[in-house]
Amino acid sequence: MKQTIYIYHTNDVHSHFEHWPQIARFLSERRREHRARNEAMLLFDVGDFLDRVHPITEATRGKANVDLLNDLGYDAVTIGNNEGITLDYDELDTLYERARFPVVVANLFRRNGERPHWALPYVVIPATETFRIGVVGATAPFSHFYELLGWKIAPPFDLLAAAVEEVKRKADCVVVLSHLGVNEDEKIAATIPGVDIVLGAHTHHVFPEGKEVNGALLCAAGKYGQYVGVVKLEVEGRRLGRASAKVVDAGVMPFSEEVACRLRSLEQKSLARLEAEQVAVLHDDLPLDWFAPSPLARLLASALREWCQADIGMVNAGVLLEPLSKGPVTKKDVHRICPHPLNPCKVKLRGAELKEIILEANTERMKHLRFKGFGFRGEVMGEMVYDGVEIETELEEDGAWHIRAIRINGEPLEPERTYDVATTDMFAIGHFYPQIQRAAEKTYYMPEFLRDLLAWKLAQ
């Protein structure tokens, strides 16, 4: 008997709920249509569904995100790095306590080597009376960050291969939920026998009609809820026949006012919860300028230096989105002006390397650089602001200010001296300053975000 099975998938939504009312209506309507036609439908999320940039996620530590997945009847999910390393140990360990779906992630363990009870290497789902789908999951192995938070994340490939081999004996089709990135997805298809479908994530790529690699179908639906992925499986008995893929643009889907209303209510309650927690009372305004040193950015640079016990602090002004006015400051205010999931980092740099960074940061190109990623959720890089650094500049004939001298804590910068520099982890991970990215000694401070340091400093 020939049957059709539909697999719908989302990935890297990052708490971008702009299209969620459309996605929710689309998936609910499709579920009703498939049920009426006696067709099987499965629904998966491939990680980074939450992002603490959104006040709903910040206030509920992602539990409201899980409720949204419950509402639509997701059949299984895996975790991304935003679930895995932007929550503290207990927050991740309890994130899915209300989940009505399994979480599959084969490479996550507690420090003692045991799997958390909520994280399974795979599940087998009876899609029809005769056809079973095995679902295996894995997430990006940011091993050092997971270790700092109390977890152990293992390299995924051996564990994936073992899980696929085991589930293949129990299922008629193997689907991998891969929050590993497009290159790793291709490697899965090329090197792990028995994989039929790879639903990809992490690198925010899109395969409008899927991509076949070594007989496996690779699928991906971009980022921020812009698309929903659809895989159509044609099966006969326990045999998988043809598989095809597409993505559906969420922007043209009909809108659910009911879901939009639910999101508005969630956001209002979340903002009220954040507003109820007072951080400090300011006696004066703290102005902000993205393209010049300003009191608020200097305060954050000072907080970084003090928290990390470093020689200097340095932070780009663009991580702060708005100034602070005198009067009460709440967690709502601090989250609004610094929403990024960015952690403090201390890095050891030679003076010559630090000088190169300061010179590059002072260029107009770097100050006006617009980007997204590496945890940054702002608009523009902005001026690099320092604590413990004095820079002497001179206006030259080309009409630009050029650096003539650099002093560290009142003393001339020494090219061969090693300095402890407190900054943000996006510089340690990203490609902005190679001297920091390739530095041999880096110390990350987790689970605190930059906004936690700012709140701590404001309260002093």
Short mmCIF file of C-alpha atoms in Angstrom, two decimals:
data_model
loop_
_atom_site.label_atom_id
_atom_site.label_comp_id
_atom_site.label_asym_id
_atom_site.label_seq_id
_atom_site.Cartn_x
_atom_site.Cartn_y
_atom_site.Cartn_z
CA MET A 1 0.00 0.00 0.00
CA LYS A 2 1.45 3.35 -1.08
CA GLN A 3 1.33 6.19 1.44
CA THR A 4 2.66 9.73 1.74
CA ILE A 5 4.36 11.13 4.84
CA TYR A 6 5.06 14.84 5.28
CA ILE A 7 7.83 16.17 7.50
CA TYR A 8 7.74 19.87 8.37
CA HIS A 9 10.76 21.50 9.97
CA THR A 10 11.92 24.82 11.43
CA ASN A 11 15.37 25.92 12.52
CA ASP A 12 17.23 28.94 13.89
CA VAL A 13 14.10 30.90 14.72
CA HIS A 14 16.13 32.75 17.41
CA SER A 15 12.95 34.02 19.10
CA HIS A 16 12.09 36.02 15.97
CA PHE A 17 8.35 35.80 16.41
CA GLU A 18 7.49 38.22 13.60
CA HIS A 19 6.32 35.35 11.39
CA TRP A 20 5.21 33.00 14.14
CA PRO A 21 1.50 33.86 13.76
CA GLN A 22 1.79 32.87 10.07
CA ILE A 23 3.83 29.74 10.79
CA ALA A 24 1.45 28.60 13.53
CA ARG A 25 -1.60 28.98 11.29
CA PHE A 26 0.14 27.31 8.35
CA LEU A 27 1.21 24.28 10.38
CA SER A 28 -2.16 23.93 12.10
CA GLU A 29 -4.00 24.08 8.78
CA ARG A 30 -1.61 21.59 7.18
CA ARG A 31 -2.09 19.20 10.07
CA ARG A 32 -5.88 19.30 9.59
CA GLU A 33 -5.53 18.83 5.83
CA HIS A 34 -3.20 15.84 6.16
CA ARG A 35 -5.44 14.26 8.78
CA ALA A 36 -8.44 14.67 6.46
CA ARG A 37 -6.52 12.96 3.65
CA ASN A 38 -5.26 10.22 5.99
CA GLU A 39 -1.67 11.35 5.47
CA ALA A 40 0.97 11.28 8.19
CA MET A 41 2.56 14.56 9.31
CA LEU A 42 5.59 15.03 11.55
CA LEU A 43 7.01 18.32 12.84
CA PHE A 44 10.60 18.94 14.00
CA ASP A 45 12.71 21.88 15.17
CA VAL A 46 16.47 21.79 14.63
CA GLY A 47 17.64 24.10 17.40
CA ASP A 48 18.19 27.76 18.26
CA PHE A 49 14.46 28.19 18.60
CA LEU A 50 15.15 30.46 21.56
CA ASP A 51 17.32 33.55 21.82
CA ARG A 52 17.58 35.72 24.90
CA VAL A 53 17.53 38.84 22.74
CA HIS A 54 13.72 38.67 23.07
CA PRO A 55 12.14 39.71 26.39
CA ILE A 56 9.82 36.67 26.34
CA THR A 57 12.82 34.37 26.28
CA GLU A 58 14.83 36.48 28.71
CA ALA A 59 12.08 36.63 31.33
CA THR A 60 11.07 32.96 31.10
CA ARG A 61 14.56 31.59 30.30
CA GLY A 62 13.10 29.91 27.23
CA LYS A 63 10.23 28.08 28.88
CA ALA A 64 7.68 30.17 26.99
CA ASN A 65 9.44 29.08 23.77
CA VAL A 66 8.87 25.47 24.78
CA ASP A 67 5.19 26.24 25.36
CA LEU A 68 4.95 27.63 21.82
CA LEU A 69 6.41 24.39 20.45
CA ASN A 70 3.91 22.43 22.56
CA ASP A 71 1.05 24.47 21.13
CA LEU A 72 1.85 23.26 17.61
CA GLY A 73 2.44 19.63 18.54
CA TYR A 74 6.12 19.31 17.63
CA ASP A 75 7.15 15.66 17.44
CA ALA A 76 10.83 16.11 18.34
CA VAL A 77 13.49 18.82 18.61
CA THR A 78 17.23 19.12 19.09
CA ILE A 79 19.10 21.89 20.85
CA GLY A 80 21.24 24.60 19.33
CA ASN A 81 23.99 26.61 20.93
CA ASN A 82 21.44 29.20 22.09
CA GLU A 83 19.65 26.55 24.15
CA GLY A 84 22.93 24.94 25.17
CA ILE A 85 25.28 27.78 26.15
CA THR A 86 23.19 30.91 26.82
CA LEU A 87 21.38 29.35 29.79
CA ASP A 88 23.03 28.31 33.01
CA TYR A 89 23.19 24.65 34.02
CA ASP A 90 19.92 24.51 35.94
CA GLU A 91 18.07 26.58 33.36
CA LEU A 92 18.99 24.17 30.56
CA ASP A 93 18.41 21.14 32.79
CA THR A 94 14.84 22.31 33.48
CA LEU A 95 14.11 23.97 30.13
CA TYR A 96 12.07 21.07 28.77
CA GLU A 97 10.28 20.01 31.96
CA ARG A 98 6.92 21.01 30.41
CA ALA A 99 7.78 19.71 26.92
CA ARG A 100 5.33 17.32 25.30
CA PHE A 101 7.92 16.16 22.78
CA PRO A 102 11.27 14.34 23.01
CA VAL A 103 14.59 16.19 22.80
CA VAL A 104 17.15 14.28 20.74
CA VAL A 105 20.80 15.23 21.16
CA ALA A 106 23.27 12.34 21.04
CA ASN A 107 26.38 14.28 22.10
CA LEU A 108 25.31 16.01 25.35
CA PHE A 109 26.26 14.57 28.74
CA ARG A 110 26.59 15.58 32.34
CA ARG A 111 30.11 15.97 33.71
CA ASN A 112 30.00 12.42 35.09
CA GLY A 113 29.32 11.03 31.62
CA GLU A 114 25.63 10.30 32.17
CA ARG A 115 23.02 11.54 29.73
CA PRO A 116 20.51 14.01 31.17
CA HIS A 117 17.15 12.28 31.47
CA TRP A 118 15.57 14.71 29.01
CA ALA A 119 18.16 14.28 26.23
CA LEU A 120 17.84 11.12 24.13
CA PRO A 121 20.26 10.01 21.42
CA TYR A 122 17.30 9.08 19.19
CA VAL A 123 13.61 8.28 19.11
CA VAL A 124 11.56 6.01 16.86
CA ILE A 125 8.24 7.46 15.72
CA PRO A 126 5.56 5.28 14.11
CA ALA A 127 4.55 7.56 11.25
CA THR A 128 2.01 5.04 9.94
CA GLU A 129 0.88 1.59 11.02
CA THR A 130 3.71 0.06 9.00
CA PHE A 131 6.39 2.76 8.57
CA ARG A 132 8.64 3.94 11.40
CA ILE A 133 10.95 6.95 11.34
CA GLY A 134 14.06 7.06 13.50
CA VAL A 135 15.08 10.56 14.57
CA VAL A 136 18.66 11.21 15.69
CA GLY A 137 19.96 14.58 16.91
CA ALA A 138 23.28 16.34 17.50
CA THR A 139 24.40 19.87 18.30
CA ALA A 140 27.49 21.97 17.64
CA PRO A 141 30.32 20.91 19.98
CA PHE A 142 31.31 24.16 21.67
CA SER A 143 33.09 21.99 24.19
CA HIS A 144 34.87 24.65 26.25
CA PHE A 145 31.69 26.69 26.77
CA TYR A 146 29.64 23.65 27.76
CA GLU A 147 32.36 22.61 30.22
CA LEU A 148 32.33 26.06 31.86
CA LEU A 149 28.58 25.66 32.38
CA GLY A 150 28.90 22.17 33.88
CA TRP A 151 28.13 20.01 30.82
CA LYS A 152 30.16 17.74 28.61
CA ILE A 153 29.59 18.01 24.87
CA ALA A 154 31.22 15.30 22.74
CA PRO A 155 32.37 15.39 19.11
CA PRO A 156 29.23 14.35 17.24
CA PHE A 157 30.28 12.00 14.46
CA ASP A 158 31.09 8.78 16.31
CA LEU A 159 27.99 9.16 18.46
CA LEU A 160 25.83 9.94 15.44
CA ALA A 161 27.17 6.93 13.58
CA ALA A 162 26.47 4.65 16.55
CA ALA A 163 22.96 6.07 17.02
CA VAL A 164 22.16 5.74 13.31
CA GLU A 165 23.41 2.17 13.24
CA GLU A 166 21.25 1.30 16.24
CA VAL A 167 18.10 3.11 15.14
CA LYS A 168 18.37 1.71 11.61
CA ARG A 169 17.58 -1.72 13.08
CA LYS A 170 14.35 -0.35 14.53
CA ALA A 171 13.18 2.11 11.86
CA ASP A 172 12.49 2.20 8.12
CA CYS A 173 13.87 5.72 7.59
CA VAL A 174 16.52 7.71 9.49
CA VAL A 175 16.22 11.48 9.92
CA VAL A 176 19.08 13.46 11.50
CA LEU A 177 18.31 16.75 13.26
CA SER A 178 21.68 18.43 12.80
CA HIS A 179 22.53 21.68 14.52
CA LEU A 180 26.06 21.36 13.16
CA GLY A 181 26.17 23.47 10.00
CA VAL A 182 26.04 22.81 6.28
CA ASN A 183 29.59 21.46 5.91
CA GLU A 184 29.05 18.94 8.69
CA ASP A 185 25.67 17.96 7.20
CA GLU A 186 27.40 17.07 3.94
CA LYS A 187 29.98 15.09 5.90
CA ILE A 188 27.18 13.19 7.70
CA ALA A 189 25.65 12.22 4.37
CA ALA A 190 29.01 11.26 2.89
CA THR A 191 30.39 9.24 5.80
CA ILE A 192 27.57 7.80 7.92
CA PRO A 193 25.76 4.89 6.23
CA GLY A 194 22.02 4.61 6.66
CA VAL A 195 21.07 8.30 6.83
CA ASP A 196 18.09 9.14 4.62
CA ILE A 197 17.28 12.75 5.55
CA VAL A 198 19.39 15.48 7.19
CA LEU A 199 17.47 18.49 8.51
CA GLY A 200 20.14 21.15 8.93
CA ALA A 201 20.64 24.30 10.98
CA HIS A 202 23.24 26.53 12.68
CA THR A 203 24.72 28.11 9.53
CA HIS A 204 21.35 29.59 8.52
CA HIS A 205 21.54 28.11 5.03
CA VAL A 206 18.57 27.41 2.77
CA PHE A 207 18.07 24.47 0.40
CA PRO A 208 14.95 25.51 -1.57
CA GLU A 209 14.59 22.04 -3.09
CA GLY A 210 16.94 20.06 -0.88
CA LYS A 211 20.36 18.79 -1.87
CA GLU A 212 21.24 15.15 -2.48
CA VAL A 213 24.58 13.91 -1.15
CA ASN A 214 25.49 10.23 -1.34
CA GLY A 215 21.84 9.20 -1.51
CA ALA A 216 20.77 11.32 1.48
CA LEU A 217 18.52 14.37 1.13
CA LEU A 218 19.82 17.50 2.87
CA CYS A 219 17.20 20.09 3.85
CA ALA A 220 17.39 23.50 5.55
CA ALA A 221 15.04 26.43 6.06
CA GLY A 222 17.25 29.45 6.70
CA LYS A 223 16.77 31.56 9.83
CA TYR A 224 14.39 33.74 11.86
CA GLY A 225 11.25 31.89 10.75
CA GLN A 226 11.55 33.18 7.20
CA TYR A 227 10.73 29.73 5.84
CA VAL A 228 9.21 26.43 6.88
CA GLY A 229 10.79 23.34 5.36
CA VAL A 230 8.65 20.54 3.93
CA VAL A 231 9.83 17.02 3.08
CA LYS A 232 7.54 14.66 1.21
CA LEU A 233 8.17 10.94 1.61
CA GLU A 234 6.52 8.41 -0.66
CA VAL A 235 6.50 5.00 1.00
CA GLU A 236 5.15 1.56 0.28
CA GLY A 237 4.81 -0.73 3.25
CA ARG A 238 8.13 -0.49 5.04
CA ARG A 239 10.05 0.71 1.97
CA LEU A 240 11.04 4.34 1.45
CA GLY A 241 10.58 5.40 -2.13
CA ARG A 242 11.00 8.95 -3.37
CA ALA A 243 11.86 11.87 -1.07
CA SER A 244 11.57 15.51 -2.10
CA ALA A 245 12.00 18.83 -0.31
CA LYS A 246 10.92 22.46 -0.55
CA VAL A 247 10.65 25.55 1.61
CA VAL A 248 7.57 27.73 2.06
CA ASP A 249 7.93 31.49 2.52
CA ALA A 250 6.36 32.44 5.86
CA GLY A 251 5.92 36.02 4.71
CA VAL A 252 3.10 35.07 2.34
CA MET A 253 1.28 32.73 4.74
CA PRO A 254 -2.11 33.74 6.22
CA PHE A 255 -1.93 35.37 9.66
CA SER A 256 -3.32 34.02 12.94
CA GLU A 257 -4.63 36.87 15.08
CA GLU A 258 -5.11 34.43 17.96
CA VAL A 259 -1.41 33.52 18.02
CA ALA A 260 -0.41 37.18 17.60
CA CYS A 261 -2.58 38.05 20.60
CA ARG A 262 -0.96 35.27 22.63
CA LEU A 263 2.51 36.59 21.76
CA ARG A 264 1.54 40.16 22.71
CA SER A 265 0.23 38.92 26.05
CA LEU A 266 3.40 36.90 26.68
CA GLU A 267 5.57 39.89 25.85
CA GLN A 268 3.62 42.23 28.14
CA LYS A 269 3.87 39.78 31.04
CA SER A 270 7.58 39.22 30.37
CA LEU A 271 8.35 42.93 30.25
CA ALA A 272 6.41 43.44 33.47
CA ARG A 273 8.43 40.69 35.14
CA LEU A 274 11.72 42.28 34.04
CA GLU A 275 10.53 45.74 35.07
CA ALA A 276 9.70 44.51 38.56
CA GLU A 277 13.39 43.77 39.24
CA GLN A 278 15.22 47.00 40.05
CA VAL A 279 18.96 47.08 39.41
CA ALA A 280 19.96 50.53 40.61
CA VAL A 281 18.91 54.17 40.97
CA LEU A 282 20.96 56.65 38.91
CA HIS A 283 21.53 60.17 40.19
CA ASP A 284 22.63 61.37 36.74
CA ASP A 285 22.01 60.47 33.10
CA LEU A 286 24.46 58.08 31.42
CA PRO A 287 24.75 59.31 27.81
CA LEU A 288 25.79 57.06 24.92
CA ASP A 289 27.50 57.78 21.61
CA TRP A 290 28.24 54.97 19.16
CA PHE A 291 31.04 56.92 17.48
CA ALA A 292 32.84 58.58 20.38
CA PRO A 293 33.74 57.65 23.96
CA SER A 294 30.74 58.20 26.24
CA PRO A 295 29.97 57.66 29.94
CA LEU A 296 27.79 54.54 29.53
CA ALA A 297 30.27 52.74 27.28
CA ARG A 298 33.14 53.70 29.60
CA LEU A 299 31.20 52.25 32.52
CA LEU A 300 30.82 48.92 30.70
CA ALA A 301 34.54 48.87 29.81
CA SER A 302 35.31 49.51 33.47
CA ALA A 303 32.96 46.72 34.54
CA LEU A 304 34.68 44.29 32.17
CA ARG A 305 38.12 45.20 33.48
CA GLU A 306 37.08 44.87 37.11
CA TRP A 307 35.07 41.65 36.67
CA CYS A 308 37.86 39.91 34.73
CA GLN A 309 40.65 41.39 36.91
CA ALA A 310 42.50 42.58 33.81
CA ASP A 311 44.99 45.31 32.96
CA ILE A 312 42.52 47.01 30.64
CA GLY A 313 38.91 46.73 29.51
CA MET A 314 37.77 47.25 25.92
CA VAL A 315 34.31 47.06 24.38
CA ASN A 316 32.69 48.39 21.23
CA ALA A 317 30.08 51.07 21.92
CA GLY A 318 27.64 49.40 19.52
CA VAL A 319 26.82 46.70 22.11
CA LEU A 320 24.86 49.40 23.95
CA LEU A 321 21.73 50.37 22.04
CA GLU A 322 20.43 53.29 24.12
CA PRO A 323 21.58 55.60 26.94
CA LEU A 324 20.24 55.38 30.49
CA SER A 325 18.33 58.21 32.12
CA LYS A 326 18.64 59.12 35.79
CA GLY A 327 16.22 57.43 38.12
CA PRO A 328 15.38 53.76 38.68
CA VAL A 329 17.02 51.21 36.34
CA THR A 330 15.38 47.80 36.00
CA LYS A 331 16.30 44.54 34.33
CA LYS A 332 13.92 45.56 31.56
CA ASP A 333 16.07 48.63 30.91
CA VAL A 334 19.33 46.71 30.99
CA HIS A 335 17.98 44.03 28.65
CA ARG A 336 16.60 46.67 26.27
CA ILE A 337 19.94 48.47 25.93
CA CYS A 338 22.15 45.34 25.93
CA PRO A 339 20.14 42.36 24.60
CA HIS A 340 23.03 40.31 23.23
CA PRO A 341 23.97 36.83 24.51
CA LEU A 342 27.60 37.93 24.86
CA ASN A 343 29.92 36.77 27.63
CA PRO A 344 32.97 38.50 29.11
CA CYS A 345 36.35 37.18 28.03
CA LYS A 346 39.92 37.83 29.15
CA VAL A 347 42.71 37.35 26.64
CA LYS A 348 46.49 37.65 26.96
CA LEU A 349 48.02 39.82 24.25
CA ARG A 350 51.48 41.16 23.54
CA GLY A 351 51.70 44.92 23.48
CA ALA A 352 52.48 44.86 19.76
CA GLU A 353 49.28 42.88 19.13
CA LEU A 354 47.25 45.21 21.33
CA LYS A 355 48.59 48.19 19.37
CA GLU A 356 47.48 46.60 16.08
CA ILE A 357 43.98 46.08 17.50
CA ILE A 358 43.73 49.66 18.76
CA LEU A 359 44.86 51.01 15.38
CA GLU A 360 42.36 48.83 13.49
CA ALA A 361 39.51 49.63 15.90
CA ASN A 362 40.15 53.32 15.31
CA THR A 363 39.44 53.10 11.57
CA GLU A 364 36.17 54.43 10.17
CA ARG A 365 35.61 51.10 8.43
CA MET A 366 35.58 49.23 11.73
CA LYS A 367 33.56 51.85 13.61
CA HIS A 368 30.81 51.78 10.96
CA LEU A 369 30.87 48.02 10.37
CA ARG A 370 27.34 46.57 10.28
CA PHE A 371 26.96 42.87 11.01
CA LYS A 372 24.92 40.22 12.78
CA GLY A 373 26.22 37.10 14.46
CA PHE A 374 28.73 35.83 17.05
CA GLY A 375 26.12 36.79 19.65
CA PHE A 376 25.88 40.42 18.49
CA ARG A 377 22.28 41.59 18.05
CA GLY A 378 22.92 45.30 17.49
CA GLU A 379 23.27 47.50 14.42
CA VAL A 380 26.84 48.75 14.13
CA MET A 381 30.25 48.05 15.71
CA GLY A 382 30.82 51.58 16.97
CA GLU A 383 33.78 53.21 18.69
CA MET A 384 36.09 50.98 20.74
CA VAL A 385 35.96 52.28 24.29
CA TYR A 386 38.66 51.49 26.85
CA ASP A 387 39.33 51.47 30.56
CA GLY A 388 43.02 51.74 31.41
CA VAL A 389 44.06 52.96 27.94
CA GLU A 390 44.94 56.53 26.98
CA ILE A 391 45.23 57.36 23.29
CA GLU A 392 46.90 60.48 21.93
CA THR A 393 45.68 61.51 18.48
CA GLU A 394 46.66 64.18 15.97
CA LEU A 395 44.72 65.73 13.10
CA GLU A 396 46.75 65.27 9.93
CA GLU A 397 46.65 66.76 6.44
CA ASP A 398 44.22 64.10 5.19
CA GLY A 399 41.61 65.51 7.58
CA ALA A 400 41.60 62.38 9.78
CA TRP A 401 42.71 61.87 13.37
CA HIS A 402 45.67 59.49 13.65
CA ILE A 403 46.97 57.75 16.77
CA ARG A 404 50.34 59.09 17.85
CA ALA A 405 50.82 57.49 21.30
CA ILE A 406 49.21 54.79 23.46
CA ARG A 407 49.57 54.54 27.23
CA ILE A 408 48.45 51.64 29.40
CA ASN A 409 47.56 52.73 32.93
CA GLY A 410 49.71 55.84 32.51
CA GLU A 411 52.76 54.07 31.08
CA PRO A 412 53.79 53.85 27.41
CA LEU A 413 52.60 50.66 25.75
CA GLU A 414 55.43 48.09 25.75
CA PRO A 415 55.43 45.99 22.55
CA GLU A 416 56.90 42.87 24.18
CA ARG A 417 54.96 43.01 27.44
CA THR A 418 51.95 40.71 27.89
CA TYR A 419 48.72 42.42 28.89
CA ASP A 420 45.50 40.94 30.27
CA VAL A 421 42.70 42.39 28.16
CA ALA A 422 39.06 42.10 29.22
CA THR A 423 36.63 42.22 26.33
CA THR A 424 33.67 40.37 24.84
CA ASP A 425 33.68 36.80 23.56
CA MET A 426 32.53 37.84 20.08
CA PHE A 427 36.06 39.15 19.49
CA ALA A 428 37.54 35.87 20.75
CA ILE A 429 35.29 33.80 18.46
CA GLY A 430 34.78 36.11 15.49
CA HIS A 431 37.17 37.21 12.78
CA PHE A 432 37.20 40.93 13.59
CA TYR A 433 40.63 41.02 15.24
CA PRO A 434 42.84 38.01 14.32
CA GLN A 435 45.19 38.80 17.19
CA ILE A 436 42.39 38.04 19.68
CA GLN A 437 40.86 35.14 17.75
CA ARG A 438 44.17 33.24 17.55
CA ALA A 439 45.42 34.13 21.06
CA ALA A 440 46.64 31.06 22.94
CA GLU A 441 45.29 32.08 26.36
CA LYS A 442 41.63 33.03 26.70
CA THR A 443 39.41 32.89 29.77
CA TYR A 444 35.64 32.94 29.32
CA TYR A 445 33.28 34.01 32.11
CA MET A 446 29.95 32.19 32.08
CA PRO A 447 26.99 32.24 32.46
CA GLU A 448 27.17 36.03 32.93
CA PHE A 449 26.33 38.23 29.96
CA LEU A 450 27.61 41.76 29.39
CA ARG A 451 24.31 43.10 30.71
CA ASP A 452 24.84 41.21 33.98
CA LEU A 453 28.19 42.99 34.41
CA LEU A 454 26.56 46.29 33.56
CA ALA A 455 23.83 45.72 36.15
CA TRP A 456 26.47 44.71 38.71
CA LYS A 457 28.47 47.88 38.04
CA LEU A 458 25.41 50.13 38.14
CA ALA A 459 24.47 48.71 41.53
CA GLN A 460 27.85 49.56 43.07
#
